Every structure is written in C-alpha cells, then in structure tokens.
Amino acid sequence: SQTIHQWPATLVQPVGSPLSLECTVEGTSNPNLYWYRQAAGRGLQLLFYSVGIGQISSEVPQNLSASRPQDRQFILSSKKLLLSDSGFYLCAWKRDGFESEKLFFGSGTQLSVL
Amino acid sequence: GQNIDQPTEMTATEGAIVQINCTYQTSGFNGLFWYQQHAGEAPTFLSYNVLDGLEEKGRFSSFLSRSKGYSYLLLKELQMKDSASYLCAAMDSNYQLIWGAGTKLIIKP
C-alpha cells in the first residue's frame, strides 16, 4: 500500500530564517507531487507541483521554492521566511496518468513565522 | 475567473441529517471532489462526481448538477466524529483543482 510522510508536524521559525519541509511517498513510482498551503478561512492554495524528477511547476510567485531530487521525494524551501509564510502546509500525491483521480495528503506542517 | 462557494459554518444535531452546498465556476469541468478535514489534520477523500446525479456511500452521499454548477454533500445519522471541515473542490479543464474555503460542521449532542 502507498503511504506519504511529511515532516516536521509543527515548526516555529523567526523571520528571515531558512525553511526546509520534506515529503516522501512510499509504495508507488513516478507519482505526481504537490505542495499546498492552507490559510485560515481560505481554500487550499497550490504552490508547486511536479510530474517527475527535477520537473517543478510554480503556481504562485512567492518567497518559496520546491525541488524533487528523487522520484518520491519533494522538498519545500525558503532562504528567508516572511511573516506571511505562516500557515498549514500540505504535501499530496496522486498516480501519474490518472488526471482526475483523488489526491492523498500528508499529515501537514503547521508553520509559524514570528 | 474560477470560484467555489460554500457556507463557512453549519451546525447540526447528533443523529440528524445535514446538507452542505457548493457552487462552482470553472474553465471547463472534470469532476467535483469532497474531502473531510478534522482540525489540524490532512484532508481525506470522501467522494468524486463527474456525472449528474447522486452517489451514495454509506451515511454520506454526494450530488452533482453540471448545468447548475452545483453540488451538495449529504450526511445522514450524524455522529459527533463528523464534526470537521468539509472541502469542496472542482477540477477544471487542465485537471487543476479549485478549492473552496471549506464548511466547518459543528455537531451538537
């Protein structure tokens, strides 16, 4: 069976510090991978998605970047965090080639930038 | 533009029935999803509709009318554990999901 791991679960960082959130998927190959941010009272905002190693599409220009160094690993990074980067970050995957299939989400990271 | 509307919050009584509505406007349409999200947790898949009509899964049912850009999630025999946010998401012609802000459902004994 497939599983998705996301860490850390919570993170408190000062403004201007770097960020690295990691997500890995097990039990499948060549998944489509996604990073979302969820702000209170707002819908999920797609930040990045990837259809393969080294292939990253950015949906929203911002202070964040993403990388996919391995097939089942997706990393969200920032060099200098802003207050506005606070939120609940979710990694998700779905099977490649099944465009209308459901997403499977990781457990999320609550990021507080102070 | 693309948009999803759903109520912010609803309250219902344990054992009762509740209907959560969702209206959408997207560029093309490739289906509508409902997810359940407990506070501080990941969303989990509930249902997917791409054709008009009602899909039933145990206590939960989901309805779609493509001509009206409208869907609802029907929860029967409500239990306290159903207290959660319910997210509506429509898939556009590029297979991108457009998400609503979610409906927080409060169940009272």
PDB file of C-alpha atoms in Angstrom:
ATOM      1  CA  SER A   1       0.000   0.000   0.000  1.00  0.00           C
ATOM      2  CA  GLN A   2       1.039   3.573  -0.550  1.00  0.00           C
ATOM      3  CA  THR A   3       1.937   5.960   2.244  1.00  0.00           C
ATOM      4  CA  ILE A   4       3.001   9.579   2.372  1.00  0.00           C
ATOM      5  CA  HIS A   5       5.214  11.047   5.073  1.00  0.00           C
ATOM      6  CA  GLN A   6       5.593  14.723   5.785  1.00  0.00           C
ATOM      7  CA  TRP A   7       7.713  16.381   8.448  1.00  0.00           C
ATOM      8  CA  PRO A   8       8.035  18.187  10.719  1.00  0.00           C
ATOM      9  CA  ALA A   9       4.493  18.379  12.078  1.00  0.00           C
ATOM     10  CA  THR A  10       4.999  21.803  13.637  1.00  0.00           C
ATOM     11  CA  LEU A  11       7.652  24.449  13.176  1.00  0.00           C
ATOM     12  CA  VAL A  12       8.229  27.853  14.726  1.00  0.00           C
ATOM     13  CA  GLN A  13      10.767  29.957  12.879  1.00  0.00           C
ATOM     14  CA  PRO A  14      11.948  33.581  13.151  1.00  0.00           C
ATOM     15  CA  VAL A  15      11.506  35.970  10.245  1.00  0.00           C
ATOM     16  CA  GLY A  16      14.462  35.793   7.887  1.00  0.00           C
ATOM     17  CA  SER A  17      15.401  32.216   8.742  1.00  0.00           C
ATOM     18  CA  PRO A  18      15.549  29.412   6.153  1.00  0.00           C
ATOM     19  CA  LEU A  19      12.945  26.676   5.715  1.00  0.00           C
ATOM     20  CA  SER A  20      13.023  23.085   4.596  1.00  0.00           C
ATOM     21  CA  LEU A  21       9.959  20.835   4.634  1.00  0.00           C
ATOM     22  CA  GLU A  22      10.248  17.309   3.359  1.00  0.00           C
ATOM     23  CA  CYS A  23       7.743  14.876   1.913  1.00  0.00           C
ATOM     24  CA  THR A  24       8.270  11.297   0.796  1.00  0.00           C
ATOM     25  CA  VAL A  25       5.928   8.778  -0.776  1.00  0.00           C
ATOM     26  CA  GLU A  26       6.285   5.011  -0.451  1.00  0.00           C
ATOM     27  CA  GLY A  27       4.727   2.162  -2.369  1.00  0.00           C
ATOM     28  CA  THR A  28       4.388   3.805  -5.768  1.00  0.00           C
ATOM     29  CA  SER A  29       6.618   5.084  -8.537  1.00  0.00           C
ATOM     30  CA  ASN A  30       6.617   8.313 -10.512  1.00  0.00           C
ATOM     31  CA  PRO A  31       3.845   9.947  -8.506  1.00  0.00           C
ATOM     32  CA  ASN A  32       2.612  13.445  -9.246  1.00  0.00           C
ATOM     33  CA  LEU A  33       3.580  15.506  -6.184  1.00  0.00           C
ATOM     34  CA  TYR A  34       2.052  18.708  -4.828  1.00  0.00           C
ATOM     35  CA  TRP A  35       2.683  21.352  -2.182  1.00  0.00           C
ATOM     36  CA  TYR A  36      -0.330  23.257  -0.905  1.00  0.00           C
ATOM     37  CA  ARG A  37      -0.727  25.993   1.701  1.00  0.00           C
ATOM     38  CA  GLN A  38      -3.892  26.372   3.724  1.00  0.00           C
ATOM     39  CA  ALA A  39      -4.604  29.687   5.422  1.00  0.00           C
ATOM     40  CA  ALA A  40      -7.422  30.072   7.911  1.00  0.00           C
ATOM     41  CA  GLY A  41     -10.733  30.717   6.172  1.00  0.00           C
ATOM     42  CA  ARG A  42      -9.321  30.186   2.713  1.00  0.00           C
ATOM     43  CA  GLY A  43      -9.204  27.343   0.241  1.00  0.00           C
ATOM     44  CA  LEU A  44      -6.132  25.258  -0.387  1.00  0.00           C
ATOM     45  CA  GLN A  45      -3.622  27.194  -2.461  1.00  0.00           C
ATOM     46  CA  LEU A  46      -1.470  25.182  -4.843  1.00  0.00           C
ATOM     47  CA  LEU A  47       2.155  26.290  -4.512  1.00  0.00           C
ATOM     48  CA  PHE A  48       4.109  23.780  -6.611  1.00  0.00           C
ATOM     49  CA  TYR A  49       3.580  20.527  -8.436  1.00  0.00           C
ATOM     50  CA  SER A  50       5.913  18.031 -10.034  1.00  0.00           C
ATOM     51  CA  VAL A  51       5.364  15.294 -12.594  1.00  0.00           C
ATOM     52  CA  GLY A  52       8.907  13.934 -12.417  1.00  0.00           C
ATOM     53  CA  ILE A  53      12.428  14.295 -11.010  1.00  0.00           C
ATOM     54  CA  GLY A  54      13.687  17.837 -11.459  1.00  0.00           C
ATOM     55  CA  GLN A  55      10.383  18.986 -13.004  1.00  0.00           C
ATOM     56  CA  ILE A  56       8.768  21.706 -10.915  1.00  0.00           C
ATOM     57  CA  SER A  57       5.853  23.945 -11.849  1.00  0.00           C
ATOM     58  CA  SER A  58       5.210  27.025  -9.743  1.00  0.00           C
ATOM     59  CA  GLU A  59       1.668  28.247  -9.450  1.00  0.00           C
ATOM     60  CA  VAL A  60       2.179  31.327  -7.325  1.00  0.00           C
ATOM     61  CA  PRO A  61       5.222  33.629  -7.407  1.00  0.00           C
ATOM     62  CA  GLN A  62       6.460  33.931  -3.840  1.00  0.00           C
ATOM     63  CA  ASN A  63       9.214  33.534  -1.353  1.00  0.00           C
ATOM     64  CA  LEU A  64       9.266  29.740  -1.627  1.00  0.00           C
ATOM     65  CA  SER A  65      10.867  27.159  -3.910  1.00  0.00           C
ATOM     66  CA  ALA A  66      10.496  23.422  -4.398  1.00  0.00           C
ATOM     67  CA  SER A  67      12.763  20.622  -5.504  1.00  0.00           C
ATOM     68  CA  ARG A  68      12.361  16.968  -6.401  1.00  0.00           C
ATOM     69  CA  PRO A  69      15.783  15.359  -6.056  1.00  0.00           C
ATOM     70  CA  GLN A  70      14.422  11.810  -6.117  1.00  0.00           C
ATOM     71  CA  ASP A  71      11.348  10.175  -7.623  1.00  0.00           C
ATOM     72  CA  ARG A  72       9.404  10.024  -4.370  1.00  0.00           C
ATOM     73  CA  GLN A  73      10.873  12.998  -2.504  1.00  0.00           C
ATOM     74  CA  PHE A  74       9.529  16.541  -2.629  1.00  0.00           C
ATOM     75  CA  ILE A  75      11.076  19.424  -0.686  1.00  0.00           C
ATOM     76  CA  LEU A  76       9.697  22.889   0.016  1.00  0.00           C
ATOM     77  CA  SER A  77      12.276  25.539   0.843  1.00  0.00           C
ATOM     78  CA  SER A  78      12.813  29.176   1.558  1.00  0.00           C
ATOM     79  CA  LYS A  79      16.008  31.159   2.020  1.00  0.00           C
ATOM     80  CA  LYS A  80      14.370  33.849   4.170  1.00  0.00           C
ATOM     81  CA  LEU A  81      10.960  33.385   5.731  1.00  0.00           C
ATOM     82  CA  LEU A  82       8.399  36.185   5.866  1.00  0.00           C
ATOM     83  CA  LEU A  83       5.577  36.613   8.371  1.00  0.00           C
ATOM     84  CA  SER A  84       3.149  35.935   5.523  1.00  0.00           C
ATOM     85  CA  ASP A  85       4.636  32.455   5.061  1.00  0.00           C
ATOM     86  CA  SER A  86       2.857  31.245   8.196  1.00  0.00           C
ATOM     87  CA  GLY A  87       0.234  28.618   7.509  1.00  0.00           C
ATOM     88  CA  PHE A  88      -0.559  24.933   7.250  1.00  0.00           C
ATOM     89  CA  TYR A  89       1.485  23.252   4.525  1.00  0.00           C
ATOM     90  CA  LEU A  90       0.295  20.057   2.932  1.00  0.00           C
ATOM     91  CA  CYS A  91       2.106  17.674   0.644  1.00  0.00           C
ATOM     92  CA  ALA A  92      -0.008  15.461  -1.609  1.00  0.00           C
ATOM     93  CA  TRP A  93       0.362  12.866  -4.351  1.00  0.00           C
ATOM     94  CA  LYS A  94      -1.647  11.087  -6.984  1.00  0.00           C
ATOM     95  CA  ARG A  95      -0.888   8.462  -9.564  1.00  0.00           C
ATOM     96  CA  ASP A  96       0.763   9.606 -12.756  1.00  0.00           C
ATOM     97  CA  GLY A  97      -1.512   9.409 -15.779  1.00  0.00           C
ATOM     98  CA  PHE A  98      -4.709   9.402 -13.747  1.00  0.00           C
ATOM     99  CA  GLU A  99      -5.549  13.046 -14.046  1.00  0.00           C
ATOM    100  CA  SER A 100      -8.967  13.009 -12.422  1.00  0.00           C
ATOM    101  CA  GLU A 101      -8.012  10.768  -9.532  1.00  0.00           C
ATOM    102  CA  LYS A 102      -8.126  11.831  -5.926  1.00  0.00           C
ATOM    103  CA  LEU A 103      -5.217  13.300  -4.034  1.00  0.00           C
ATOM    104  CA  PHE A 104      -3.667  11.665  -0.985  1.00  0.00           C
ATOM    105  CA  PHE A 105      -2.421  14.152   1.561  1.00  0.00           C
ATOM    106  CA  GLY A 106       0.378  14.069   4.087  1.00  0.00           C
ATOM    107  CA  SER A 107      -0.328  14.936   7.703  1.00  0.00           C
ATOM    108  CA  GLY A 108       0.684  18.578   7.247  1.00  0.00           C
ATOM    109  CA  THR A 109       3.137  21.036   8.788  1.00  0.00           C
ATOM    110  CA  GLN A 110       1.919  23.947  10.879  1.00  0.00           C
ATOM    111  CA  LEU A 111       4.440  26.731  10.275  1.00  0.00           C
ATOM    112  CA  SER A 112       4.500  29.798  12.483  1.00  0.00           C
ATOM    113  CA  VAL A 113       6.838  32.599  11.477  1.00  0.00           C
ATOM    114  CA  LEU A 114       7.440  35.043  14.320  1.00  0.00           C
TER     115      LEU A 114
ATOM    116  CA  GLY B   1     -12.490  33.780 -13.010  1.00  0.00           C
ATOM    117  CA  GLN B   2     -12.729  30.443 -11.290  1.00  0.00           C
ATOM    118  CA  ASN B   3     -14.576  30.289  -8.000  1.00  0.00           C
ATOM    119  CA  ILE B   4     -16.013  27.905  -5.435  1.00  0.00           C
ATOM    120  CA  ASP B   5     -18.615  28.969  -2.869  1.00  0.00           C
ATOM    121  CA  GLN B   6     -19.683  27.012   0.185  1.00  0.00           C
ATOM    122  CA  PRO B   7     -21.059  28.102   3.562  1.00  0.00           C
ATOM    123  CA  THR B   8     -18.485  28.973   6.197  1.00  0.00           C
ATOM    124  CA  GLU B   9     -20.099  27.145   9.063  1.00  0.00           C
ATOM    125  CA  MET B  10     -23.081  24.927   9.790  1.00  0.00           C
ATOM    126  CA  THR B  11     -24.482  23.425  12.967  1.00  0.00           C
ATOM    127  CA  ALA B  12     -26.472  20.205  13.232  1.00  0.00           C
ATOM    128  CA  THR B  13     -27.671  17.795  15.895  1.00  0.00           C
ATOM    129  CA  GLU B  14     -26.357  14.305  16.513  1.00  0.00           C
ATOM    130  CA  GLY B  15     -28.491  11.743  14.672  1.00  0.00           C
ATOM    131  CA  ALA B  16     -29.897  14.296  12.230  1.00  0.00           C
ATOM    132  CA  ILE B  17     -29.236  14.943   8.524  1.00  0.00           C
ATOM    133  CA  VAL B  18     -27.270  17.873   7.102  1.00  0.00           C
ATOM    134  CA  GLN B  19     -26.723  19.065   3.535  1.00  0.00           C
ATOM    135  CA  ILE B  20     -23.644  21.109   2.652  1.00  0.00           C
ATOM    136  CA  ASN B  21     -23.956  23.004  -0.620  1.00  0.00           C
ATOM    137  CA  CYS B  22     -21.239  24.004  -3.055  1.00  0.00           C
ATOM    138  CA  THR B  23     -21.469  26.107  -6.196  1.00  0.00           C
ATOM    139  CA  TYR B  24     -18.635  26.367  -8.670  1.00  0.00           C
ATOM    140  CA  GLN B  25     -17.493  28.296 -11.712  1.00  0.00           C
ATOM    141  CA  THR B  26     -14.565  26.819 -13.597  1.00  0.00           C
ATOM    142  CA  SER B  27     -12.974  26.926 -17.027  1.00  0.00           C
ATOM    143  CA  GLY B  28     -14.145  23.529 -18.177  1.00  0.00           C
ATOM    144  CA  PHE B  29     -15.053  20.762 -15.778  1.00  0.00           C
ATOM    145  CA  ASN B  30     -13.538  17.388 -14.984  1.00  0.00           C
ATOM    146  CA  GLY B  31     -15.345  16.497 -11.807  1.00  0.00           C
ATOM    147  CA  LEU B  32     -16.052  17.591  -8.280  1.00  0.00           C
ATOM    148  CA  PHE B  33     -14.470  16.287  -5.087  1.00  0.00           C
ATOM    149  CA  TRP B  34     -15.493  16.389  -1.436  1.00  0.00           C
ATOM    150  CA  TYR B  35     -12.898  15.985   1.308  1.00  0.00           C
ATOM    151  CA  GLN B  36     -13.242  15.826   5.079  1.00  0.00           C
ATOM    152  CA  GLN B  37     -10.672  17.585   7.246  1.00  0.00           C
ATOM    153  CA  HIS B  38     -10.512  17.354  11.014  1.00  0.00           C
ATOM    154  CA  ALA B  39      -8.822  20.277  12.749  1.00  0.00           C
ATOM    155  CA  GLY B  40      -5.054  20.196  12.344  1.00  0.00           C
ATOM    156  CA  GLU B  41      -5.150  17.103  10.156  1.00  0.00           C
ATOM    157  CA  ALA B  42      -4.880  16.279   6.473  1.00  0.00           C
ATOM    158  CA  PRO B  43      -7.921  16.273   4.204  1.00  0.00           C
ATOM    159  CA  THR B  44      -9.261  12.801   3.414  1.00  0.00           C
ATOM    160  CA  PHE B  45     -11.208  11.904   0.297  1.00  0.00           C
ATOM    161  CA  LEU B  46     -14.960  11.420   0.584  1.00  0.00           C
ATOM    162  CA  SER B  47     -16.415  11.462  -2.925  1.00  0.00           C
ATOM    163  CA  TYR B  48     -15.976  12.274  -6.592  1.00  0.00           C
ATOM    164  CA  ASN B  49     -18.750  13.164  -9.032  1.00  0.00           C
ATOM    165  CA  VAL B  50     -18.283  13.777 -12.726  1.00  0.00           C
ATOM    166  CA  LEU B  51     -21.763  12.865 -13.987  1.00  0.00           C
ATOM    167  CA  ASP B  52     -25.061  14.370 -12.893  1.00  0.00           C
ATOM    168  CA  GLY B  53     -26.857  12.614 -10.105  1.00  0.00           C
ATOM    169  CA  LEU B  54     -26.482  11.203  -6.648  1.00  0.00           C
ATOM    170  CA  GLU B  55     -23.672   8.937  -5.449  1.00  0.00           C
ATOM    171  CA  GLU B  56     -24.272   7.158  -2.156  1.00  0.00           C
ATOM    172  CA  LYS B  57     -21.592   5.776   0.137  1.00  0.00           C
ATOM    173  CA  GLY B  58     -22.980   4.607   3.439  1.00  0.00           C
ATOM    174  CA  ARG B  59     -24.014   7.613   5.539  1.00  0.00           C
ATOM    175  CA  PHE B  60     -22.548  10.055   3.029  1.00  0.00           C
ATOM    176  CA  SER B  61     -23.997  10.961  -0.371  1.00  0.00           C
ATOM    177  CA  SER B  62     -22.883  13.498  -2.946  1.00  0.00           C
ATOM    178  CA  PHE B  63     -24.946  15.105  -5.688  1.00  0.00           C
ATOM    179  CA  LEU B  64     -23.904  16.959  -8.833  1.00  0.00           C
ATOM    180  CA  SER B  65     -25.733  19.142 -11.332  1.00  0.00           C
ATOM    181  CA  ARG B  66     -23.326  20.264 -14.021  1.00  0.00           C
ATOM    182  CA  SER B  67     -25.845  22.532 -15.730  1.00  0.00           C
ATOM    183  CA  LYS B  68     -26.303  24.459 -12.485  1.00  0.00           C
ATOM    184  CA  GLY B  69     -22.680  24.338 -11.338  1.00  0.00           C
ATOM    185  CA  TYR B  70     -23.920  22.881  -8.082  1.00  0.00           C
ATOM    186  CA  SER B  71     -23.102  20.044  -5.749  1.00  0.00           C
ATOM    187  CA  TYR B  72     -24.063  19.016  -2.255  1.00  0.00           C
ATOM    188  CA  LEU B  73     -22.794  16.605   0.349  1.00  0.00           C
ATOM    189  CA  LEU B  74     -25.466  14.897   2.412  1.00  0.00           C
ATOM    190  CA  LEU B  75     -24.561  13.418   5.776  1.00  0.00           C
ATOM    191  CA  LYS B  76     -27.100  11.180   7.491  1.00  0.00           C
ATOM    192  CA  GLU B  77     -27.309   9.844  11.042  1.00  0.00           C
ATOM    193  CA  LEU B  78     -24.800  12.399  12.208  1.00  0.00           C
ATOM    194  CA  GLN B  79     -22.214  11.359  14.746  1.00  0.00           C
ATOM    195  CA  MET B  80     -20.013  13.531  16.937  1.00  0.00           C
ATOM    196  CA  LYS B  81     -16.980  12.369  14.945  1.00  0.00           C
ATOM    197  CA  ASP B  82     -18.471  14.035  11.852  1.00  0.00           C
ATOM    198  CA  SER B  83     -17.534  17.399  13.353  1.00  0.00           C
ATOM    199  CA  ALA B  84     -14.970  18.594  10.820  1.00  0.00           C
ATOM    200  CA  SER B  85     -14.486  20.895   7.862  1.00  0.00           C
ATOM    201  CA  TYR B  86     -15.801  19.715   4.506  1.00  0.00           C
ATOM    202  CA  LEU B  87     -13.900  20.910   1.464  1.00  0.00           C
ATOM    203  CA  CYS B  88     -15.418  21.159  -1.995  1.00  0.00           C
ATOM    204  CA  ALA B  89     -13.035  21.186  -4.977  1.00  0.00           C
ATOM    205  CA  ALA B  90     -13.804  21.374  -8.695  1.00  0.00           C
ATOM    206  CA  MET B  91     -11.390  20.188 -11.361  1.00  0.00           C
ATOM    207  CA  ASP B  92     -11.030  22.449 -14.385  1.00  0.00           C
ATOM    208  CA  SER B  93     -10.201  21.641 -17.995  1.00  0.00           C
ATOM    209  CA  ASN B  94      -6.474  21.468 -17.148  1.00  0.00           C
ATOM    210  CA  TYR B  95      -7.161  18.974 -14.340  1.00  0.00           C
ATOM    211  CA  GLN B  96      -6.258  21.612 -11.748  1.00  0.00           C
ATOM    212  CA  LEU B  97      -8.280  21.629  -8.555  1.00  0.00           C
ATOM    213  CA  ILE B  98     -10.060  24.800  -7.481  1.00  0.00           C
ATOM    214  CA  TRP B  99     -10.763  24.623  -3.749  1.00  0.00           C
ATOM    215  CA  GLY B 100     -13.484  26.160  -1.660  1.00  0.00           C
ATOM    216  CA  ALA B 101     -12.631  27.604   1.763  1.00  0.00           C
ATOM    217  CA  GLY B 102     -14.405  24.726   3.473  1.00  0.00           C
ATOM    218  CA  THR B 103     -17.523  24.404   5.606  1.00  0.00           C
ATOM    219  CA  LYS B 104     -16.979  23.873   9.303  1.00  0.00           C
ATOM    220  CA  LEU B 105     -19.639  21.478  10.564  1.00  0.00           C
ATOM    221  CA  ILE B 106     -20.413  21.565  14.277  1.00  0.00           C
ATOM    222  CA  ILE B 107     -22.370  18.628  15.691  1.00  0.00           C
ATOM    223  CA  LYS B 108     -24.246  19.178  18.948  1.00  0.00           C
ATOM    224  CA  PRO B 109     -25.487  16.376  21.198  1.00  0.00           C
TER     225      PRO B 109
END
